[in-house]
mmCIF file of C-alpha atoms in Angstrom:
data_model
loop_
_atom_site.group_PDB
_atom_site.id
_atom_site.type_symbol
_atom_site.label_atom_id
_atom_site.label_comp_id
_atom_site.label_asym_id
_atom_site.label_seq_id
_atom_site.Cartn_x
_atom_site.Cartn_y
_atom_site.Cartn_z
ATOM 1 C CA MET A 1 -46.714 2.653 -8.591
ATOM 2 C CA SER A 2 -45.412 5.344 -8.850
ATOM 3 C CA HIS A 3 -42.877 5.667 -11.836
ATOM 4 C CA GLN A 4 -41.424 9.416 -11.135
ATOM 5 C CA HIS A 5 -39.828 10.645 -13.196
ATOM 6 C CA VAL A 6 -36.713 11.009 -12.090
ATOM 7 C CA ALA A 7 -33.938 10.742 -14.489
ATOM 8 C CA PRO A 8 -33.268 14.222 -16.754
ATOM 9 C CA GLN A 9 -31.759 13.647 -20.324
ATOM 10 C CA HIS A 10 -28.470 15.682 -18.971
ATOM 11 C CA ASN A 11 -26.653 13.897 -17.100
ATOM 12 C CA ASN A 12 -25.563 15.492 -14.482
ATOM 13 C CA GLY A 13 -21.838 15.621 -15.171
ATOM 14 C CA SER A 14 -21.624 12.631 -13.438
ATOM 15 C CA GLU A 15 -21.412 9.363 -15.527
ATOM 16 C CA HIS A 16 -23.879 6.900 -15.340
ATOM 17 C CA GLY A 17 -23.835 3.052 -16.334
ATOM 18 C CA THR A 18 -26.222 0.087 -18.579
ATOM 19 C CA VAL A 19 -26.909 -2.969 -17.515
ATOM 20 C CA LYS A 20 -23.984 -3.830 -19.986
ATOM 21 C CA SER A 21 -21.073 -1.991 -18.409
ATOM 22 C CA TYR A 22 -22.208 -3.103 -15.763
ATOM 23 C CA VAL A 23 -21.753 -6.903 -16.102
ATOM 24 C CA ILE A 24 -18.602 -6.653 -18.964
ATOM 25 C CA GLY A 25 -16.826 -4.923 -15.697
ATOM 26 C CA PHE A 26 -17.904 -7.419 -13.377
ATOM 27 C CA LEU A 27 -17.127 -10.724 -15.397
ATOM 28 C CA LEU A 28 -13.435 -8.918 -15.992
ATOM 29 C CA SER A 29 -13.225 -7.640 -12.764
ATOM 30 C CA LEU A 30 -13.913 -11.670 -11.946
ATOM 31 C CA LEU A 31 -11.392 -12.575 -14.374
ATOM 32 C CA PHE A 32 -8.053 -10.446 -12.921
ATOM 33 C CA THR A 33 -8.721 -11.882 -9.964
ATOM 34 C CA PHE A 34 -8.754 -15.320 -10.484
ATOM 35 C CA ILE A 35 -5.882 -15.144 -12.660
ATOM 36 C CA PRO A 36 -3.185 -13.264 -9.983
ATOM 37 C CA TYR A 37 -4.877 -15.753 -7.827
ATOM 38 C CA VAL A 38 -4.216 -19.260 -9.366
ATOM 39 C CA ILE A 39 -0.659 -17.438 -10.820
ATOM 40 C CA VAL A 40 0.457 -17.370 -7.199
ATOM 41 C CA VAL A 41 -1.606 -20.551 -5.741
ATOM 42 C CA ASN A 42 0.630 -22.137 -8.652
ATOM 43 C CA GLN A 43 3.455 -19.839 -8.030
ATOM 44 C CA VAL A 44 3.773 -19.498 -12.102
ATOM 45 C CA VAL A 45 6.725 -17.420 -11.261
ATOM 46 C CA THR A 46 8.043 -16.409 -8.664
ATOM 47 C CA GLY A 47 10.596 -13.085 -6.599
ATOM 48 C CA THR A 48 10.402 -9.926 -8.145
ATOM 49 C CA LYS A 49 8.675 -11.623 -11.674
ATOM 50 C CA LEU A 50 5.681 -12.356 -9.417
ATOM 51 C CA LEU A 51 5.330 -8.768 -7.513
ATOM 52 C CA ILE A 52 5.166 -6.848 -10.186
ATOM 53 C CA THR A 53 2.451 -9.147 -12.389
ATOM 54 C CA ILE A 54 0.440 -9.373 -9.646
ATOM 55 C CA LEU A 55 0.419 -5.486 -9.280
ATOM 56 C CA GLY A 56 0.542 -4.767 -13.025
ATOM 57 C CA PHE A 57 -3.740 -7.306 -12.540
ATOM 58 C CA GLY A 58 -4.383 -5.053 -9.893
ATOM 59 C CA VAL A 59 -3.803 -2.118 -11.396
ATOM 60 C CA ILE A 60 -5.468 -2.767 -14.365
ATOM 61 C CA GLN A 61 -8.545 -4.477 -12.526
ATOM 62 C CA ALA A 62 -8.270 -0.893 -10.523
ATOM 63 C CA ILE A 63 -8.767 0.909 -14.137
ATOM 64 C CA ILE A 64 -11.662 -1.850 -15.347
ATOM 65 C CA GLN A 65 -13.797 -1.066 -11.620
ATOM 66 C CA VAL A 66 -12.704 2.820 -12.674
ATOM 67 C CA THR A 67 -13.991 2.902 -16.155
ATOM 68 C CA PHE A 68 -16.909 0.235 -15.250
ATOM 69 C CA PHE A 69 -18.160 0.710 -12.613
ATOM 70 C CA LEU A 70 -17.493 4.811 -11.715
ATOM 71 C CA HIS A 71 -17.829 5.735 -15.644
ATOM 72 C CA LEU A 72 -14.971 7.724 -15.369
ATOM 73 C CA GLY A 73 -13.859 9.649 -18.566
ATOM 74 C CA ARG A 74 -17.583 9.637 -19.500
ATOM 75 C CA GLY A 75 -19.408 12.952 -18.375
ATOM 76 C CA PRO A 76 -18.888 15.469 -20.565
ATOM 77 C CA LYS A 77 -16.182 17.630 -20.397
ATOM 78 C CA PRO A 78 -14.178 19.594 -18.687
ATOM 79 C CA ASN A 79 -13.946 16.309 -16.649
ATOM 80 C CA TRP A 80 -12.916 17.912 -13.389
ATOM 81 C CA ASN A 81 -13.543 13.797 -12.325
ATOM 82 C CA GLN A 82 -11.404 12.660 -14.348
ATOM 83 C CA PHE A 83 -9.214 15.877 -13.001
ATOM 84 C CA PHE A 84 -8.717 15.223 -9.758
ATOM 85 C CA PHE A 85 -8.265 11.749 -10.339
ATOM 86 C CA VAL A 86 -5.380 11.573 -12.065
ATOM 87 C CA SER A 87 -3.737 14.597 -9.912
ATOM 88 C CA THR A 88 -4.523 12.339 -7.039
ATOM 89 C CA ILE A 89 -2.750 9.390 -7.934
ATOM 90 C CA ALA A 90 0.190 11.258 -8.877
ATOM 91 C CA ILE A 91 0.583 12.959 -5.506
ATOM 92 C CA ILE A 92 -0.197 8.963 -4.847
ATOM 93 C CA LEU A 93 2.622 7.882 -6.721
ATOM 94 C CA ILE A 94 5.295 10.354 -4.403
ATOM 95 C CA VAL A 95 3.791 9.803 -1.602
ATOM 96 C CA VAL A 96 4.302 5.568 -1.882
ATOM 97 C CA GLY A 97 6.869 5.950 -4.212
ATOM 98 C CA GLY A 98 9.187 7.983 -2.550
ATOM 99 C CA SER A 99 8.530 6.536 1.085
ATOM 100 C CA ILE A 100 9.460 2.887 -0.235
ATOM 101 C CA ILE A 101 12.611 3.855 -1.712
ATOM 102 C CA ILE A 102 13.579 5.619 1.065
ATOM 103 C CA ILE A 103 13.299 2.462 3.228
ATOM 104 C CA GLN A 104 14.717 0.545 1.060
ATOM 105 C CA ASN A 105 17.802 2.204 1.246
ATOM 106 C CA LEU A 106 17.787 2.566 4.091
ATOM 107 C CA HIS A 107 18.067 -1.752 3.880
ATOM 108 C CA TYR A 108 20.522 -1.828 2.201
ATOM 109 C CA ASN A 109 22.851 -4.685 2.650
ATOM 110 C CA MET A 110 22.055 -4.963 6.128
ATOM 111 C CA SER A 111 21.016 -8.079 7.971
ATOM 112 C CA PRO A 112 19.330 -7.677 10.859
ATOM 113 C CA GLN A 113 23.027 -9.162 12.525
ATOM 114 C CA ASP A 114 24.901 -7.116 10.930
ATOM 115 C CA LYS A 115 22.345 -3.962 12.162
ATOM 116 C CA VAL A 116 23.071 -5.101 15.556
ATOM 117 C CA LYS A 117 26.871 -5.815 16.269
ATOM 118 C CA LYS A 118 27.246 -2.047 13.994
ATOM 119 C CA ILE A 119 24.456 -0.255 16.872
ATOM 120 C CA ALA A 120 27.434 -2.509 19.751
ATOM 121 C CA ASN A 121 30.263 -0.999 18.062
ATOM 122 C CA ASP A 122 29.270 2.509 17.692
ATOM 123 C CA GLU A 123 28.221 2.699 21.112
ATOM 124 C CA ASN A 124 30.470 0.273 22.640
ATOM 125 C CA ILE A 125 28.100 -2.070 23.975
ATOM 126 C CA TYR A 126 30.915 -4.429 25.151
ATOM 127 C CA GLN A 127 28.263 -6.539 27.047
ATOM 128 C CA VAL A 128 24.093 -7.528 27.425
ATOM 129 C CA GLY A 129 22.840 -9.134 30.606
ATOM 130 C CA GLY A 130 26.388 -9.773 31.460
ATOM 131 C CA LYS A 131 27.022 -11.321 27.770
ATOM 132 C CA GLU A 132 30.111 -9.408 26.135
ATOM 133 C CA THR A 133 28.545 -8.402 22.638
ATOM 134 C CA GLY A 134 32.279 -8.627 20.924
ATOM 135 C CA ALA A 135 32.069 -4.557 21.340
ATOM 136 C CA CYS A 136 35.001 -2.321 22.973
ATOM 137 C CA LYS A 137 34.838 -1.894 26.368
ATOM 138 C CA VAL A 138 38.311 0.411 26.300
ATOM 139 C CA ILE A 139 39.169 2.434 22.863
ATOM 140 C CA GLY A 140 42.454 2.712 21.742
ATOM 141 C CA LYS A 141 44.634 4.656 19.444
ATOM 142 C CA ASN A 142 43.241 6.261 16.425
ATOM 143 C CA HIS A 143 44.730 5.356 13.492
ATOM 144 C CA ILE A 144 44.298 7.708 9.573
ATOM 145 C CA VAL A 145 44.180 6.054 6.543
ATOM 146 C CA VAL A 146 43.966 9.555 4.233
ATOM 147 C CA ILE A 147 42.867 8.621 0.261
ATOM 148 C CA ARG A 148 43.880 10.857 -2.614
ATOM 149 C CA ASN A 149 43.958 10.489 -6.327
ATOM 150 C CA GLY A 150 42.949 7.062 -5.409
ATOM 151 C CA GLU A 151 46.393 6.755 -3.443
ATOM 152 C CA VAL A 152 45.672 4.896 -0.130
ATOM 153 C CA LYS A 153 48.239 6.726 2.110
ATOM 154 C CA PRO A 154 49.323 3.817 4.455
ATOM 155 C CA LEU A 155 48.750 1.332 1.915
ATOM 156 C CA LEU A 156 48.773 -0.854 5.111
ATOM 157 C CA THR A 157 47.615 0.249 8.932
ATOM 158 C CA THR A 158 49.412 -2.541 11.582
ATOM 159 C CA THR A 159 46.525 -1.883 14.906
ATOM 160 C CA LYS A 160 45.857 -2.658 17.992
ATOM 161 C CA LYS A 161 42.281 -4.787 18.733
ATOM 162 C CA CYS A 162 39.635 -1.861 20.115
ATOM 163 C CA ASP A 163 41.970 1.468 18.341
ATOM 164 C CA THR A 164 39.480 2.993 15.873
ATOM 165 C CA LEU A 165 40.578 3.496 12.501
ATOM 166 C CA SER A 166 39.748 6.642 9.919
ATOM 167 C CA PHE A 167 38.979 6.656 6.652
ATOM 168 C CA VAL A 168 39.203 10.866 5.229
ATOM 169 C CA ASN A 169 38.330 10.991 1.689
ATOM 170 C CA ASN A 170 39.967 13.690 -0.300
ATOM 171 C CA ASP A 171 38.571 12.883 -3.467
ATOM 172 C CA ASP A 172 35.172 12.249 -5.015
ATOM 173 C CA LYS A 173 32.463 10.699 -3.109
ATOM 174 C CA ARG A 174 33.785 6.906 -2.780
ATOM 175 C CA GLU A 175 31.932 4.154 -0.778
ATOM 176 C CA ILE A 176 34.554 1.920 0.942
ATOM 177 C CA THR A 177 33.863 -2.318 1.233
ATOM 178 C CA PHE A 178 35.916 -4.793 3.512
ATOM 179 C CA GLY A 179 37.524 -7.485 1.524
ATOM 180 C CA ALA A 180 38.772 -8.046 -2.103
ATOM 181 C CA HIS A 181 36.745 -6.773 -5.057
ATOM 182 C CA PRO A 182 34.611 -7.974 -6.082
ATOM 183 C CA ASN A 183 33.645 -8.710 -2.056
ATOM 184 C CA HIS A 184 32.101 -6.805 -0.626
ATOM 185 C CA ASP A 185 32.823 -8.403 3.318
ATOM 186 C CA VAL A 186 31.268 -6.721 6.653
ATOM 187 C CA TYR A 187 33.679 -5.587 8.937
ATOM 188 C CA ALA A 188 32.428 -5.847 13.081
ATOM 189 C CA GLY A 189 28.662 -4.673 11.035
ATOM 190 C CA GLU A 190 29.880 -2.269 8.996
ATOM 191 C CA THR A 191 29.101 -3.267 5.622
ATOM 192 C CA GLU A 192 29.928 0.147 3.399
ATOM 193 C CA LEU A 193 30.898 3.274 4.552
ATOM 194 C CA VAL A 194 29.643 6.354 2.010
ATOM 195 C CA ILE A 195 32.586 9.096 2.388
ATOM 196 C CA ARG A 196 31.852 11.888 1.168
ATOM 197 C CA LYS A 197 34.474 14.311 -0.329
ATOM 198 C CA GLY A 198 36.120 15.938 3.019
ATOM 199 C CA ARG A 199 34.833 13.965 4.962
ATOM 200 C CA SER A 200 35.766 11.091 6.876
ATOM 201 C CA LYS A 201 34.760 8.204 8.841
ATOM 202 C CA THR A 202 36.294 5.903 11.647
ATOM 203 C CA ILE A 203 35.038 2.657 12.494
ATOM 204 C CA THR A 204 36.576 0.449 15.704
ATOM 205 C CA LEU A 205 38.388 -2.216 15.346
ATOM 206 C CA SER A 206 36.883 -5.364 17.245
ATOM 207 C CA GLU A 207 37.780 -8.079 15.094
ATOM 208 C CA VAL A 208 41.426 -9.283 14.714
ATOM 209 C CA GLY A 209 42.857 -10.580 12.092
ATOM 210 C CA THR A 210 44.598 -9.282 8.331
ATOM 211 C CA PHE A 211 41.593 -7.646 6.532
ATOM 212 C CA GLN A 212 41.231 -5.539 2.930
ATOM 213 C CA PHE A 213 39.268 -2.853 1.964
ATOM 214 C CA HIS A 214 38.605 -1.045 -0.679
ATOM 215 C CA ASP A 215 36.456 1.352 -3.019
ATOM 216 C CA HIS A 216 32.764 -0.283 -4.370
ATOM 217 C CA LEU A 217 32.835 2.542 -6.933
ATOM 218 C CA GLN A 218 37.149 2.295 -8.200
ATOM 219 C CA PRO A 219 38.156 -1.043 -6.266
ATOM 220 C CA GLY A 220 41.693 0.149 -7.886
ATOM 221 C CA THR A 221 41.413 1.871 -5.017
ATOM 222 C CA ALA A 222 42.213 -0.361 -1.856
ATOM 223 C CA GLY A 223 44.494 -1.112 1.215
ATOM 224 C CA ASN A 224 44.903 -3.543 4.160
ATOM 225 C CA PHE A 225 44.976 -3.029 7.985
ATOM 226 C CA ILE A 226 46.122 -6.011 10.321
ATOM 227 C CA VAL A 227 44.470 -5.954 13.738
ATOM 228 C CA LYS A 228 46.429 -7.626 16.364
ATOM 229 C CA PRO A 229 45.025 -9.213 19.831
ATOM 230 C CA MET B 1 -45.433 18.068 -4.907
ATOM 231 C CA SER B 2 -44.444 16.316 -8.344
ATOM 232 C CA GLU B 3 -42.353 15.892 -9.641
ATOM 233 C CA HIS B 4 -40.624 18.458 -12.071
ATOM 234 C CA LYS B 5 -38.395 18.672 -14.980
ATOM 235 C CA LEU B 6 -35.073 19.407 -13.306
ATOM 236 C CA SER B 7 -33.975 23.730 -13.485
ATOM 237 C CA HIS B 8 -30.827 24.828 -14.785
ATOM 238 C CA HIS B 9 -30.084 25.942 -11.287
ATOM 239 C CA GLU B 10 -31.056 22.352 -9.693
ATOM 240 C CA GLU B 11 -28.300 20.522 -11.682
ATOM 241 C CA GLU B 12 -25.986 22.732 -11.236
ATOM 242 C CA ALA B 13 -26.181 21.939 -7.389
ATOM 243 C CA ASP B 14 -26.471 18.634 -8.165
ATOM 244 C CA ASP B 15 -23.295 18.221 -10.508
ATOM 245 C CA ARG B 16 -21.455 20.259 -6.675
ATOM 246 C CA ALA B 17 -23.023 18.136 -4.128
ATOM 247 C CA LEU B 18 -21.190 15.085 -6.490
ATOM 248 C CA PHE B 19 -17.720 16.837 -7.880
ATOM 249 C CA GLY B 20 -17.350 17.572 -3.267
ATOM 250 C CA PHE B 21 -18.508 13.914 -2.934
ATOM 251 C CA TRP B 22 -15.957 12.702 -4.860
ATOM 252 C CA VAL B 23 -12.923 15.506 -4.270
ATOM 253 C CA TYR B 24 -13.938 13.679 -0.686
ATOM 254 C CA LEU B 25 -13.477 9.908 -1.745
ATOM 255 C CA MET B 26 -10.086 11.430 -3.426
ATOM 256 C CA THR B 27 -9.154 12.412 -0.098
ATOM 257 C CA ASP B 28 -10.050 9.207 1.486
ATOM 258 C CA LEU B 29 -7.671 7.596 -1.388
ATOM 259 C CA LEU B 30 -4.972 9.554 -0.603
ATOM 260 C CA MET B 31 -4.761 8.277 3.003
ATOM 261 C CA PHE B 32 -5.602 4.541 1.983
ATOM 262 C CA ALA B 33 -2.127 5.412 0.470
ATOM 263 C CA VAL B 34 -0.203 6.734 3.093
ATOM 264 C CA LEU B 35 -1.413 3.562 5.085
ATOM 265 C CA PHE B 36 -0.434 1.436 2.086
ATOM 266 C CA ALA B 37 3.087 2.938 1.885
ATOM 267 C CA VAL B 38 2.955 2.424 6.057
ATOM 268 C CA TYR B 39 2.578 -1.627 4.924
ATOM 269 C CA ALA B 40 4.872 -2.017 2.539
ATOM 270 C CA VAL B 41 7.697 -0.422 4.491
ATOM 271 C CA LEU B 42 6.646 -2.379 7.964
ATOM 272 C CA HIS B 43 5.307 -6.041 6.494
ATOM 273 C CA GLY B 44 8.488 -7.791 7.327
ATOM 274 C CA ASN B 45 8.956 -6.456 10.599
ATOM 275 C CA THR B 46 7.384 -8.940 12.315
ATOM 276 C CA ASP B 47 9.810 -8.975 15.290
ATOM 277 C CA GLY B 48 11.029 -12.704 14.551
ATOM 278 C CA GLY B 49 6.949 -13.542 15.115
ATOM 279 C CA GLU B 50 5.005 -15.115 11.762
ATOM 280 C CA THR B 51 4.947 -13.213 8.731
ATOM 281 C CA GLY B 52 1.690 -12.771 6.376
ATOM 282 C CA ARG B 53 2.865 -15.990 4.815
ATOM 283 C CA GLU B 54 2.233 -17.623 7.532
ATOM 284 C CA LEU B 55 -0.398 -16.377 8.680
ATOM 285 C CA PHE B 56 -3.315 -15.664 5.751
ATOM 286 C CA LYS B 57 -5.801 -18.313 4.619
ATOM 287 C CA LEU B 58 -5.558 -17.294 0.800
ATOM 288 C CA PRO B 59 -8.747 -19.129 -0.158
ATOM 289 C CA LEU B 60 -10.501 -16.633 2.538
ATOM 290 C CA ALA B 61 -9.281 -14.036 1.374
ATOM 291 C CA LEU B 62 -10.512 -14.799 -2.361
ATOM 292 C CA THR B 63 -14.323 -15.269 -1.274
ATOM 293 C CA ASN B 64 -14.019 -12.107 0.241
ATOM 294 C CA THR B 65 -12.759 -10.362 -2.661
ATOM 295 C CA LEU B 66 -16.246 -12.216 -4.994
ATOM 296 C CA ILE B 67 -18.483 -11.596 -2.239
ATOM 297 C CA LEU B 68 -17.115 -7.424 -2.705
ATOM 298 C CA LEU B 69 -17.136 -7.637 -6.113
ATOM 299 C CA THR B 70 -20.453 -8.835 -6.375
ATOM 300 C CA SER B 71 -22.042 -6.562 -3.972
ATOM 301 C CA SER B 72 -19.971 -3.540 -5.982
ATOM 302 C CA PHE B 73 -21.907 -5.282 -9.175
ATOM 303 C CA THR B 74 -25.793 -5.270 -7.351
ATOM 304 C CA CYS B 75 -24.880 -1.555 -6.593
ATOM 305 C CA GLY B 76 -24.939 -0.727 -10.476
ATOM 306 C CA ILE B 77 -27.807 -2.392 -10.610
ATOM 307 C CA ALA B 78 -29.499 -1.389 -8.203
ATOM 308 C CA MET B 79 -28.574 2.650 -9.421
ATOM 309 C CA ILE B 80 -29.624 1.606 -13.366
ATOM 310 C CA ALA B 81 -33.363 0.480 -11.970
ATOM 311 C CA ALA B 82 -33.163 4.045 -9.355
ATOM 312 C CA ARG B 83 -32.760 6.019 -11.765
ATOM 313 C CA LYS B 84 -35.176 4.754 -13.841
ATOM 314 C CA GLY B 85 -37.378 4.931 -10.618
ATOM 315 C CA ASP B 86 -38.294 1.616 -10.467
ATOM 316 C CA LYS B 87 -38.424 1.506 -6.509
ATOM 317 C CA ARG B 88 -39.121 -2.273 -5.918
ATOM 318 C CA GLN B 89 -36.041 -3.130 -7.820
ATOM 319 C CA THR B 90 -33.953 -0.539 -6.199
ATOM 320 C CA LEU B 91 -34.294 -2.550 -3.027
ATOM 321 C CA LEU B 92 -34.200 -5.349 -4.491
ATOM 322 C CA TRP B 93 -30.467 -4.699 -5.751
ATOM 323 C CA PHE B 94 -29.271 -2.552 -2.488
ATOM 324 C CA GLY B 95 -30.613 -5.524 -0.219
ATOM 325 C CA ALA B 96 -28.273 -7.327 -2.228
ATOM 326 C CA THR B 97 -26.009 -5.354 -2.118
ATOM 327 C CA PHE B 98 -25.717 -4.642 1.645
ATOM 328 C CA LEU B 99 -26.099 -8.606 2.126
ATOM 329 C CA LEU B 100 -23.359 -9.522 0.231
ATOM 330 C CA GLY B 101 -21.761 -6.270 2.425
ATOM 331 C CA LEU B 102 -22.465 -7.949 5.434
ATOM 332 C CA ALA B 103 -21.190 -11.128 4.543
ATOM 333 C CA PHE B 104 -17.806 -9.814 3.737
ATOM 334 C CA LEU B 105 -17.578 -7.865 7.738
ATOM 335 C CA ALA B 106 -18.907 -11.189 9.100
ATOM 336 C CA LEU B 107 -16.236 -13.025 6.980
ATOM 337 C CA GLU B 108 -13.076 -10.217 8.104
ATOM 338 C CA ILE B 109 -14.223 -10.215 11.405
ATOM 339 C CA PHE B 110 -13.976 -13.549 11.699
ATOM 340 C CA GLU B 111 -10.669 -13.729 10.577
ATOM 341 C CA PHE B 112 -9.531 -10.749 12.895
ATOM 342 C CA TYR B 113 -11.127 -12.811 15.380
ATOM 343 C CA GLU B 114 -9.308 -15.874 14.803
ATOM 344 C CA LEU B 115 -5.347 -14.025 14.922
ATOM 345 C CA ILE B 116 -5.913 -11.941 17.741
ATOM 346 C CA HIS B 117 -6.852 -15.545 19.392
ATOM 347 C CA GLU B 118 -4.294 -16.623 18.725
ATOM 348 C CA GLY B 119 -1.608 -14.365 19.480
ATOM 349 C CA HIS B 120 -1.261 -12.258 16.464
ATOM 350 C CA ASN B 121 -3.063 -8.693 17.036
ATOM 351 C CA LEU B 122 -2.017 -5.329 16.505
ATOM 352 C CA GLY B 123 0.313 -5.016 19.142
ATOM 353 C CA SER B 124 2.455 -7.443 18.386
ATOM 354 C CA ASN B 125 4.537 -6.094 15.913
ATOM 355 C CA ALA B 126 5.133 -3.907 12.624
ATOM 356 C CA PHE B 127 3.595 -6.385 10.582
ATOM 357 C CA LEU B 128 0.800 -6.785 12.582
ATOM 358 C CA SER B 129 0.043 -3.109 13.174
ATOM 359 C CA SER B 130 -0.497 -2.084 9.845
ATOM 360 C CA PHE B 131 -2.249 -5.380 8.220
ATOM 361 C CA PHE B 132 -4.774 -4.775 10.973
ATOM 362 C CA VAL B 133 -4.792 -0.446 10.435
ATOM 363 C CA LEU B 134 -4.743 -1.196 7.291
ATOM 364 C CA LEU B 135 -7.695 -3.696 6.889
ATOM 365 C CA GLY B 136 -9.751 -2.322 9.910
ATOM 366 C CA THR B 137 -9.856 0.945 8.057
ATOM 367 C CA HIS B 138 -11.002 -0.294 5.109
ATOM 368 C CA GLY B 139 -13.118 -1.787 7.401
ATOM 369 C CA LEU B 140 -14.961 0.783 9.324
ATOM 370 C CA HIS B 141 -15.710 2.133 6.286
ATOM 371 C CA ILE B 142 -17.764 -0.673 4.700
ATOM 372 C CA THR B 143 -19.209 -0.546 7.925
ATOM 373 C CA PHE B 144 -20.399 2.808 7.665
ATOM 374 C CA GLY B 145 -21.537 2.547 4.274
ATOM 375 C CA LEU B 146 -23.941 -0.333 5.415
ATOM 376 C CA LEU B 147 -25.337 1.933 8.240
ATOM 377 C CA TRP B 148 -25.588 4.518 5.315
ATOM 378 C CA ILE B 149 -27.613 1.802 2.827
ATOM 379 C CA ALA B 150 -30.009 0.452 6.079
ATOM 380 C CA VAL B 151 -30.800 3.776 6.805
ATOM 381 C CA THR B 152 -31.522 4.672 3.064
ATOM 382 C CA LEU B 153 -33.766 1.754 2.089
ATOM 383 C CA GLY B 154 -35.062 2.491 5.182
ATOM 384 C CA TYR B 155 -36.071 6.301 3.793
ATOM 385 C CA ILE B 156 -37.048 4.726 0.837
ATOM 386 C CA LEU B 157 -39.492 2.651 2.267
ATOM 387 C CA LYS B 158 -41.403 5.067 3.993
ATOM 388 C CA ARG B 159 -40.912 8.071 1.815
ATOM 389 C CA GLY B 160 -40.541 7.002 -2.341
ATOM 390 C CA LEU B 161 -38.176 7.156 -4.209
ATOM 391 C CA ASN B 162 -36.913 10.612 -5.218
ATOM 392 C CA ARG B 163 -34.641 12.990 -7.135
ATOM 393 C CA HIS B 164 -33.107 14.216 -3.928
ATOM 394 C CA MET B 165 -32.587 9.714 -2.828
ATOM 395 C CA VAL B 166 -31.684 9.516 -6.030
ATOM 396 C CA ARG B 167 -28.492 11.775 -5.243
ATOM 397 C CA LYS B 168 -28.113 10.658 -1.993
ATOM 398 C CA LEU B 169 -27.635 6.857 -4.030
ATOM 399 C CA THR B 170 -25.213 8.509 -6.406
ATOM 400 C CA MET B 171 -22.972 9.182 -3.389
ATOM 401 C CA LEU B 172 -23.231 6.211 -2.071
ATOM 402 C CA SER B 173 -23.093 3.868 -4.769
ATOM 403 C CA LEU B 174 -19.712 6.108 -5.709
ATOM 404 C CA PHE B 175 -18.193 5.422 -1.909
ATOM 405 C CA TRP B 176 -19.495 1.312 -2.433
ATOM 406 C CA HIS B 177 -17.215 1.040 -5.650
ATOM 407 C CA PHE B 178 -14.514 2.979 -4.099
ATOM 408 C CA LEU B 179 -14.706 0.380 -1.366
ATOM 409 C CA ASP B 180 -14.169 -2.487 -3.635
ATOM 410 C CA ILE B 181 -11.294 -0.609 -5.553
ATOM 411 C CA VAL B 182 -9.386 -0.108 -2.216
ATOM 412 C CA TRP B 183 -9.893 -4.110 -1.824
ATOM 413 C CA ILE B 184 -7.861 -4.680 -5.432
ATOM 414 C CA PHE B 185 -5.011 -3.360 -3.551
ATOM 415 C CA ILE B 186 -5.411 -4.872 -0.495
ATOM 416 C CA PHE B 187 -6.139 -8.597 -1.585
ATOM 417 C CA THR B 188 -2.924 -7.667 -4.636
ATOM 418 C CA ILE B 189 -0.830 -6.601 -1.723
ATOM 419 C CA VAL B 190 -1.397 -8.064 1.179
ATOM 420 C CA TYR B 191 -2.903 -11.024 0.789
ATOM 421 C CA LEU B 192 -1.099 -12.153 -2.451
ATOM 422 C CA GLY B 193 1.505 -10.091 -2.009
ATOM 423 C CA ALA B 194 2.902 -12.150 1.104
ATOM 424 C CA PHE B 195 2.736 -15.424 -1.171
ATOM 425 C CA VAL B 196 5.575 -13.501 -3.319
#
C-alpha cells in the first residue's frame, strides 16, 4: 500500500481537523438538533419566544459546525477565509433583515378582508360577478377636514354616503385612525392614514353611521363625521 | 513521478485554489440567504391552502437532518484519512458519506413526491413556490455533491491518492459541510418554524 507523503507540515492556509474535533462537533450538533426539536414538539414555549429560541439554537449549531467541521479561524493570520465569511454574514443580515422589515411594514395591521375592502373602495369596484361589494358606484361631493396646531376643523362633518372625506394635515406627520383612543377601528377597509406635513389623504365614505377619528400619535387631536344614507 | 515535499510555489497555488473555492461558497451562501428571505416573506401566503404546519412531517425532517449531519461527520473523518494518505479509509468514509447523502436525497424526493401527489406543488401558492425553490436548490446542490463524490472516488480507485486528489477532496468536503450548515437553517426556519 502506497503511503505517500501527502500532507506537508504547512497547513495549506486552510484549517485541518482531528478526529476529536469532528466527534465533538458531531455530538454538539446532535444536541443542538434534538433540543429545539423537542421544544417545538412539546411546545414548551410558544409564539415569538419559540421563534427566537429555535433561531438561537440554529445559529449556535451553525457556529459549532463552522468551528468544528470547517475549522474556520484556526488557520494562519491574516485569515482571509474568516474575513470573507464575516463579510458575507454582514451582507446577509442586511439583505434578509431588510427584506423582512420592509414587508412587515406593508402587512402592518391589515387583515385580508381589510385589504380587499380598501382596494374595492379605492378603485370604486362596486360589484364583482354581479355581487355588490359595498363600494360606491358614483362619488358624491368632497368634504375637507383641516388639522392645524392640533385642532380639527370642522370638529364634526356631516356627509352623505358615497361622498369623499379629505384629511388635510398642516402639522407634523399624523397617523389618523378611526374610533376613540385607544381603539383602532377600521373604516371601509382603511386602518390608518399616515399623513405627512402639508399633505392630505382622501377616503370614500361607503359606510353609513357616526364615526370618530383621532391621531394615533396625539390622541387629543380627534374629530367626528356622520355619513347619512 | 514520486511525491516530493511541496515547493513554496505549489503551496501558494493550493492556498489560492482553496481560497477561491471558499469565496465561491460565500456567494452560494448569499444566494441561499436570498431564497430564505423570500421564504420568510411569502411563507404565509397559502392562498387559503394548507400551511406548513398542516403539511410538514417533523419526524421525517428530523430523520433527514440526522442523516445529513452524520454524512458531514463521515466526510470529516474521510478527510483525515485522505491527508494521512490512507486510500482504503478514504474510500470507505467517503463511500459512507455518499450513501448517507443518497439516503437524504431519496427521502427528500419521497417527501416532494407525496406533497405534489396530494396537489401541493410549486404552482399552488407563493408559500409552496418558495418552499420548493429553497429546498429544491439545496437538493440540487446535494445531487451535484453526490456526483462529485462518485467521480472523485472513481478517480482515487483507479489512480490512487496524491496531493492533487487531496486538494480536490478538501474542496469537496468544504462543499459538503457547507450544505449541512445550510440545512440547519432549512430545518430550523422551514420545518420547525412552521410549528411556531
